XYZ file of C-alpha atoms in Angstrom:
419
model
C 8.705 -10.301 6.233
C 6.383 -7.609 4.824
C 5.602 -9.745 1.793
C 4.723 -12.731 3.995
C 2.299 -10.649 6.044
C 0.802 -9.120 2.915
C 0.275 -12.566 1.366
C -1.448 -13.742 4.560
C -3.643 -10.635 4.658
C -4.679 -10.990 1.010
C -5.387 -14.694 1.492
C -7.620 -13.829 4.429
C -9.829 -11.577 2.305
C -9.729 -13.027 -1.217
C -8.272 -16.486 -0.615
C -11.777 -17.894 -0.745
C -11.999 -16.975 -4.442
C -8.500 -17.748 -5.742
C -6.230 -20.756 -5.303
C -2.653 -19.686 -5.845
C -1.799 -16.454 -4.016
C 1.916 -16.590 -3.182
C 5.135 -14.606 -3.438
C 5.491 -15.320 -7.152
C 2.285 -13.633 -8.302
C 2.329 -10.713 -5.832
C 3.893 -7.336 -6.596
C 3.517 -4.446 -4.192
C 4.729 -1.030 -3.135
C 3.771 -0.205 0.447
C 4.685 3.490 0.250
C 2.762 4.037 -3.000
C -0.163 1.906 -1.813
C -0.073 -0.385 -4.843
C -0.787 -4.120 -4.897
C -0.843 -6.323 -7.986
C -1.792 -9.993 -8.232
C -1.105 -11.853 -11.470
C -1.961 -15.207 -13.044
C -4.744 -16.121 -10.608
C -6.666 -19.412 -10.720
C -10.255 -18.856 -9.578
C -11.996 -21.367 -7.317
C -15.034 -22.823 -9.127
C -16.954 -23.516 -5.900
C -16.524 -19.914 -4.691
C -17.782 -18.482 -7.998
C -20.756 -20.850 -7.949
C -21.624 -19.861 -4.371
C -21.435 -16.150 -5.205
C -23.675 -16.599 -8.253
C -26.143 -18.794 -6.365
C -26.453 -16.309 -3.499
C -26.826 -13.387 -5.904
C -29.589 -15.066 -7.936
C -31.220 -16.783 -4.961
C -31.209 -20.294 -6.424
C -28.921 -22.982 -7.800
C -28.271 -22.772 -11.522
C -28.302 -25.320 -14.324
C -24.595 -24.789 -14.915
C -21.417 -25.004 -12.887
C -18.016 -23.368 -13.159
C -15.542 -25.740 -14.749
C -12.488 -23.478 -14.550
C -11.715 -19.777 -14.157
C -8.678 -17.525 -14.559
C -7.765 -13.866 -13.984
C -4.663 -12.391 -15.649
C -4.190 -9.653 -13.091
C -5.870 -7.419 -10.522
C -4.350 -4.103 -9.429
C -5.387 -1.959 -6.494
C -3.943 1.487 -5.895
C -4.771 3.320 -2.636
C -2.298 6.196 -2.092
C -2.313 6.249 1.719
C 0.293 9.030 1.918
C -1.933 11.443 -0.049
C -5.378 9.877 0.312
C -7.291 13.158 0.569
C -5.038 15.120 -1.761
C -6.711 14.439 -5.081
C -4.833 11.225 -5.896
C -7.032 8.613 -7.549
C -8.022 5.312 -5.983
C -7.969 2.660 -8.700
C -9.132 -0.922 -9.103
C -8.182 -2.665 -12.348
C -9.002 -6.169 -13.535
C -7.810 -7.577 -16.823
C -8.225 -10.948 -18.491
C -11.159 -12.643 -16.757
C -11.944 -15.989 -18.377
C -14.588 -18.395 -17.066
C -15.674 -21.693 -18.598
C -19.075 -23.124 -17.626
C -20.595 -26.568 -18.130
C -23.936 -28.241 -17.290
C -24.510 -29.457 -13.758
C -23.998 -33.193 -13.408
C -26.862 -35.063 -11.734
C -24.991 -38.379 -11.731
C -23.026 -37.548 -8.565
C -24.529 -36.427 -5.264
C -22.355 -34.667 -2.713
C -24.461 -34.456 0.435
C -22.120 -32.078 2.282
C -21.863 -29.719 -0.690
C -25.632 -29.668 -1.250
C -26.345 -28.980 2.422
C -23.729 -26.219 2.458
C -25.346 -24.456 -0.524
C -28.852 -24.843 0.917
C -27.732 -23.392 4.244
C -26.030 -20.416 2.581
C -29.147 -19.695 0.544
C -31.289 -19.915 3.665
C -29.039 -17.563 5.636
C -28.978 -15.066 2.758
C -32.767 -15.128 2.575
C -33.099 -14.684 6.333
C -30.714 -11.741 6.210
C -32.685 -10.144 3.377
C -36.064 -10.636 5.090
C -34.919 -9.659 8.586
C -32.717 -6.569 8.074
C -33.458 -4.789 11.366
C -29.989 -5.341 12.823
C -28.237 -4.163 9.645
C -30.390 -1.026 9.457
C -29.665 -0.205 13.096
C -25.901 -0.556 12.604
C -25.898 1.516 9.407
C -27.901 4.323 11.052
C -25.506 4.444 13.994
C -22.546 4.596 11.602
C -24.153 7.507 9.762
C -24.735 9.417 13.014
C -21.254 8.840 14.423
C -18.841 8.132 11.562
C -15.344 7.318 12.763
C -12.025 7.681 10.960
C -12.206 4.294 9.249
C -15.816 4.927 8.192
C -14.779 8.250 6.650
C -11.848 6.654 4.830
C -14.068 3.836 3.594
C -16.704 6.268 2.282
C -14.028 8.397 0.634
C -12.613 5.369 -1.188
C -16.070 4.211 -2.323
C -16.975 7.734 -3.457
C -13.825 8.199 -5.530
C -12.715 4.770 -6.671
C -12.099 4.256 -10.371
C -12.957 0.791 -11.652
C -11.555 -0.542 -14.898
C -12.368 -4.041 -16.144
C -11.156 -5.258 -19.516
C -11.006 -8.424 -21.635
C -13.734 -10.591 -20.138
C -14.970 -13.793 -21.771
C -17.471 -16.145 -20.150
C -18.286 -19.259 -22.202
C -20.765 -22.084 -21.626
C -20.310 -25.417 -23.405
C -22.979 -28.125 -23.331
C -22.797 -31.717 -24.582
C -25.484 -32.993 -22.194
C -28.807 -31.207 -22.732
C -29.069 -32.359 -26.376
C -26.845 -35.457 -26.789
C -25.021 -35.624 -30.079
C -25.516 -31.902 -30.753
C -23.101 -29.902 -28.578
C -23.488 -26.138 -28.487
C -21.660 -23.170 -26.992
C -22.828 -19.758 -25.798
C -21.020 -16.884 -24.223
C -20.547 -13.225 -23.471
C -17.616 -10.954 -24.269
C -16.817 -7.593 -22.691
C -14.049 -5.452 -24.138
C -13.998 -2.918 -21.315
C -15.888 -1.357 -18.403
C -14.871 1.961 -16.864
C -16.565 3.623 -13.864
C -15.507 6.883 -12.181
C -16.844 9.783 -10.077
C -17.854 13.102 -11.644
C -19.456 16.442 -10.787
C -22.920 17.542 -11.962
C -21.409 18.408 -15.371
C -20.079 14.842 -15.698
C -16.467 15.940 -15.356
C -14.152 13.710 -13.353
C -13.642 15.069 -9.813
C -12.819 14.064 -6.238
C -15.504 13.969 -3.495
C -15.124 13.850 0.275
C -16.706 11.216 2.521
C -19.630 13.458 3.536
C -20.988 13.976 0.014
C -24.762 13.441 -0.103
C -25.166 13.469 -3.889
C -22.897 11.195 -5.902
C -22.473 11.291 -9.681
C -21.017 8.231 -11.373
C -20.260 7.796 -15.046
C -19.877 4.315 -16.487
C -18.866 3.210 -19.955
C -18.813 -0.238 -21.523
C -17.278 -1.119 -24.858
C -17.424 -4.075 -27.224
C -20.057 -6.046 -25.317
C -21.633 -8.944 -27.200
C -23.433 -12.266 -26.762
C -23.195 -15.297 -29.022
C -24.904 -18.673 -29.338
C -23.355 -21.342 -31.566
C -26.052 -23.992 -31.880
C -23.716 -26.510 -33.490
C -20.104 -26.954 -32.358
C -17.769 -29.738 -33.401
C -15.991 -31.676 -30.675
C -12.613 -30.371 -31.838
C -13.723 -26.762 -31.167
C -14.798 -27.361 -27.562
C -12.598 -25.387 -25.182
C -13.592 -27.555 -22.225
C -11.682 -30.556 -23.551
C -9.850 -32.251 -20.676
C -6.462 -31.827 -22.334
C -6.936 -28.096 -22.905
C -8.139 -27.542 -19.340
C -5.213 -29.404 -17.822
C -2.620 -27.675 -20.031
C -4.125 -24.214 -19.596
C -4.656 -23.825 -23.329
C -8.349 -23.103 -22.797
C -7.693 -19.593 -21.448
C -5.471 -18.701 -24.411
C -8.283 -19.658 -26.783
C -10.793 -17.520 -24.870
C -8.344 -14.619 -24.743
C -7.650 -14.690 -28.481
C -11.344 -14.989 -29.328
C -12.151 -11.638 -27.667
C -10.643 -9.926 -30.711
C -11.088 -12.573 -33.418
C -14.676 -13.542 -32.418
C -13.908 -17.158 -33.234
C -12.312 -20.271 -31.742
C -10.297 -22.380 -34.164
C -12.462 -22.457 -37.299
C -15.717 -21.917 -35.394
C -16.911 -18.320 -35.855
C -19.229 -16.896 -33.214
C -22.893 -16.532 -34.173
C -24.011 -13.354 -32.374
C -27.423 -12.946 -30.775
C -26.346 -9.476 -29.642
C -23.799 -7.763 -31.861
C -20.900 -5.811 -30.257
C -21.932 -2.395 -28.971
C -20.884 0.354 -26.562
C -22.953 2.185 -23.960
C -22.717 4.952 -21.385
C -24.610 5.250 -18.088
C -24.946 8.412 -16.015
C -25.941 7.600 -12.453
C -26.922 9.974 -9.642
C -27.117 8.554 -6.109
C -28.966 10.566 -3.463
C -27.879 9.764 0.106
C -30.649 11.953 1.500
C -33.523 10.862 3.748
C -36.221 12.595 1.723
C -39.098 10.626 0.272
C -39.602 13.321 -2.381
C -36.159 12.621 -3.839
C -35.361 9.464 -5.813
C -32.612 7.309 -4.344
C -31.106 6.690 -7.743
C -31.362 8.261 -11.190
C -29.994 6.525 -14.272
C -29.661 7.770 -17.831
C -28.517 5.097 -20.258
C -27.235 5.845 -23.740
C -26.672 2.888 -26.058
C -25.071 2.980 -29.465
C -26.614 0.961 -32.260
C -27.064 -2.600 -31.013
C -28.567 -5.421 -33.023
C -30.274 -8.438 -31.441
C -31.065 -11.387 -33.656
C -31.681 -15.115 -33.413
C -31.799 -17.720 -36.143
C -34.125 -20.707 -36.105
C -31.345 -23.093 -35.066
C -30.325 -20.770 -32.216
C -33.937 -20.499 -31.057
C -34.419 -24.276 -31.096
C -31.144 -24.829 -29.237
C -32.033 -22.211 -26.595
C -35.529 -23.696 -26.138
C -34.091 -27.175 -25.635
C -31.649 -25.834 -23.060
C -34.454 -24.079 -21.157
C -36.428 -27.334 -21.067
C -33.320 -29.114 -19.804
C -32.930 -26.473 -17.076
C -36.543 -26.921 -15.965
C -36.111 -30.696 -15.710
C -32.922 -30.131 -13.780
C -34.716 -27.906 -11.256
C -37.304 -30.626 -10.668
C -34.709 -33.402 -10.387
C -32.609 -31.311 -8.018
C -35.252 -31.645 -5.264
C -34.913 -35.426 -5.283
C -31.284 -35.921 -6.275
C -30.435 -37.625 -2.984
C -32.675 -40.523 -4.085
C -31.459 -40.617 -7.694
C -29.681 -43.869 -8.709
C -26.251 -43.705 -10.295
C -26.957 -46.653 -12.603
C -28.865 -46.508 -15.887
C -32.556 -47.356 -16.131
C -31.911 -50.480 -18.207
C -29.352 -51.913 -15.819
C -31.380 -51.284 -12.642
C -35.093 -50.850 -13.210
C -35.937 -51.571 -9.567
C -33.737 -48.751 -8.217
C -35.413 -46.242 -10.542
C -38.876 -47.320 -9.404
C -37.610 -46.864 -5.856
C -36.391 -43.396 -6.821
C -39.856 -42.425 -8.079
C -41.502 -43.920 -4.971
C -39.221 -42.079 -2.519
C -39.607 -38.794 -4.413
C -43.411 -38.897 -4.195
C -43.270 -39.857 -0.516
C -40.833 -37.058 0.319
C -42.838 -34.378 -1.479
C -46.494 -35.373 -0.998
C -46.747 -37.716 1.997
C -44.045 -37.335 4.650
C -44.350 -33.551 5.222
C -47.989 -34.066 6.323
C -47.505 -37.177 8.435
C -48.162 -36.917 12.179
C -44.543 -37.629 13.249
C -43.311 -34.833 10.942
C -45.934 -32.385 12.253
C -44.884 -33.162 15.834
C -41.245 -32.658 14.832
C -42.044 -29.241 13.297
C -43.867 -28.199 16.464
C -41.024 -29.263 18.748
C -38.395 -27.571 16.602
C -40.423 -24.370 16.513
C -40.854 -24.275 20.310
C -37.186 -24.939 20.969
C -36.038 -22.435 18.378
C -38.074 -19.421 19.513
C -37.144 -20.011 23.161
C -33.474 -20.281 22.219
C -33.720 -17.164 20.051
C -35.265 -15.265 22.966
C -32.347 -16.408 25.104
C -30.040 -15.190 22.341
C -31.601 -11.703 22.540
C -31.345 -11.689 26.327
C -27.673 -12.703 26.201
C -26.755 -9.744 23.964
C -26.091 -11.933 20.918
C -23.989 -14.705 22.468
C -21.832 -16.435 19.822
C -22.333 -19.952 21.226
C -26.110 -19.554 21.193
C -25.930 -18.243 17.634
C -24.116 -21.417 16.556
C -26.825 -23.549 18.184
C -29.490 -21.499 16.364
C -27.770 -22.096 13.031
C -27.810 -25.837 13.702
C -31.562 -25.716 14.326
C -32.070 -23.639 11.180
C -30.677 -26.417 8.999
C -33.846 -28.490 9.497
C -36.356 -25.608 9.548
C -37.826 -23.645 6.649
C -37.487 -19.871 6.339
C -41.163 -19.180 7.137
C -41.043 -20.993 10.473
C -37.705 -19.394 11.373
C -39.027 -15.871 10.769
C -42.248 -16.635 12.626
C -40.318 -18.021 15.606
C -38.003 -15.000 15.642
C -40.967 -12.627 15.592
C -42.557 -14.433 18.547
C -39.286 -14.337 20.489
C -38.884 -10.595 19.819
C -42.426 -9.880 21.037
C -41.881 -11.896 24.235
C -38.508 -10.225 24.779
C -39.943 -6.714 24.262
C -42.843 -7.338 26.658
C -40.565 -8.653 29.387
C -38.156 -5.749 28.878
C -40.977 -3.215 29.360
C -42.133 -4.946 32.551
C -38.646 -4.639 34.010
C-alpha cells in the first residue's frame, strides 16, 4: 500500500521526465527518509522541452534516447534539524543526441513547444506576481517554507558518470561525426566562511557553497565510421548504446574510435557566496573559480567539421520558420511543390503580416485580450478566464500580449482608485 502511494507520488512529480517508474525500480525506507530509483529511461520530449525553455529557442538537435542508472534522495525527517545531511545523488546519466529531422512536421508538437516558449518569456518579462508572492513568503515564512529553505541550504548534491554524445550523419552527408561531453563527478555542499562543511538553519542570510568537478572533458571526432556510431537502431533497441557510453567514460573511446579532445580532462573548484540581503551595496553572488591545468585545442579537421555544423544549424533555424510548408518529397520528384514552398514562405513572412485583413485581426485580438485580462484581474485570477487568455495568446505575439496586459492593469488600477 505504501509503495503504491509512493510510486504515484513520484510519478506525479518526475513522471514527466522518466518512463518506467514502478515497483521494480523503486527502493525506499520511510523511517530513514531514503528513496532510490534505478534503471530509469528518460523521456526525450521532456528533456528537449527543458533544454528549449532554458535556452529560449529550439535547438538543431533532438534527444534520441536517455538513461539514468540511479537517483537517490535522503531526507532524514526524524532528525531533520539535528545535523543529519540531506543528500541527492545521481549516477550514470547517458544521453544520445541526433540532428533534428525537417522531413516530418508534427503540427501539435510544434505548437506545444511554441506555446511553452511564449509562456516562459511572458513569465520572465512580467514577474510582478512572482515577486509579490516571494516577498510575502519572506515576511511570513511558514513551517513548510522553513523546511524547504533548510533543505535547500544544506543539501549535498553528488553527480557522477555523465556522458552526453551527439552523432550526426545529416549535416555533411557521407562524413558522419560525433561530439560529446564527459563528466566524472560533481559535488556541491554547504560550508562556513572557512569553507568547512557545516549545517545552516533556514534563516541564514549568507550562504557559502563549495562545488567541485572532476574529469570534465569535451571531444569532437570529425570522422566516425558507421560501425562506431552508438545511435545505430540495433544498439538503441537492445540497450547496448548506454553500455558503450558508460565504458567510454573511463576508456575515452568507443570500439576502436578514440576520442579527439577539444578540451582535455580537468578538475575545478568553485567557492560561491550567496547574499540574501536587501542591500544594494552588497553583491548578490560572489564566485571564486579555481581550475587545474586545462588544455583546449582544435585540429583543422575538427574546425572544418564544427564550421559545417554551425552552417547547418543556421539553415535549420531559417527552415524551421517555414517547415509547415515544406514538402516531404525530393526536389527532383516534385519541382512544383518546392516552388510552392518558396512562394508560401515569402508570402507568410513578407506579405500576409502587413495585409489589411491581418491588421484588422491583430486589432480585434488585442481589444478582446486586454478586456478579458482586465476581467481576469477583477475576478481575482479566475481559472476559467485564465484558460481563455491562454487560448488567445496562441495567436498573439509576446509584444502585443505585454502591451495589452499593461493597458488592462492601468484601467484596473484607475477604476480601483475611483471606488
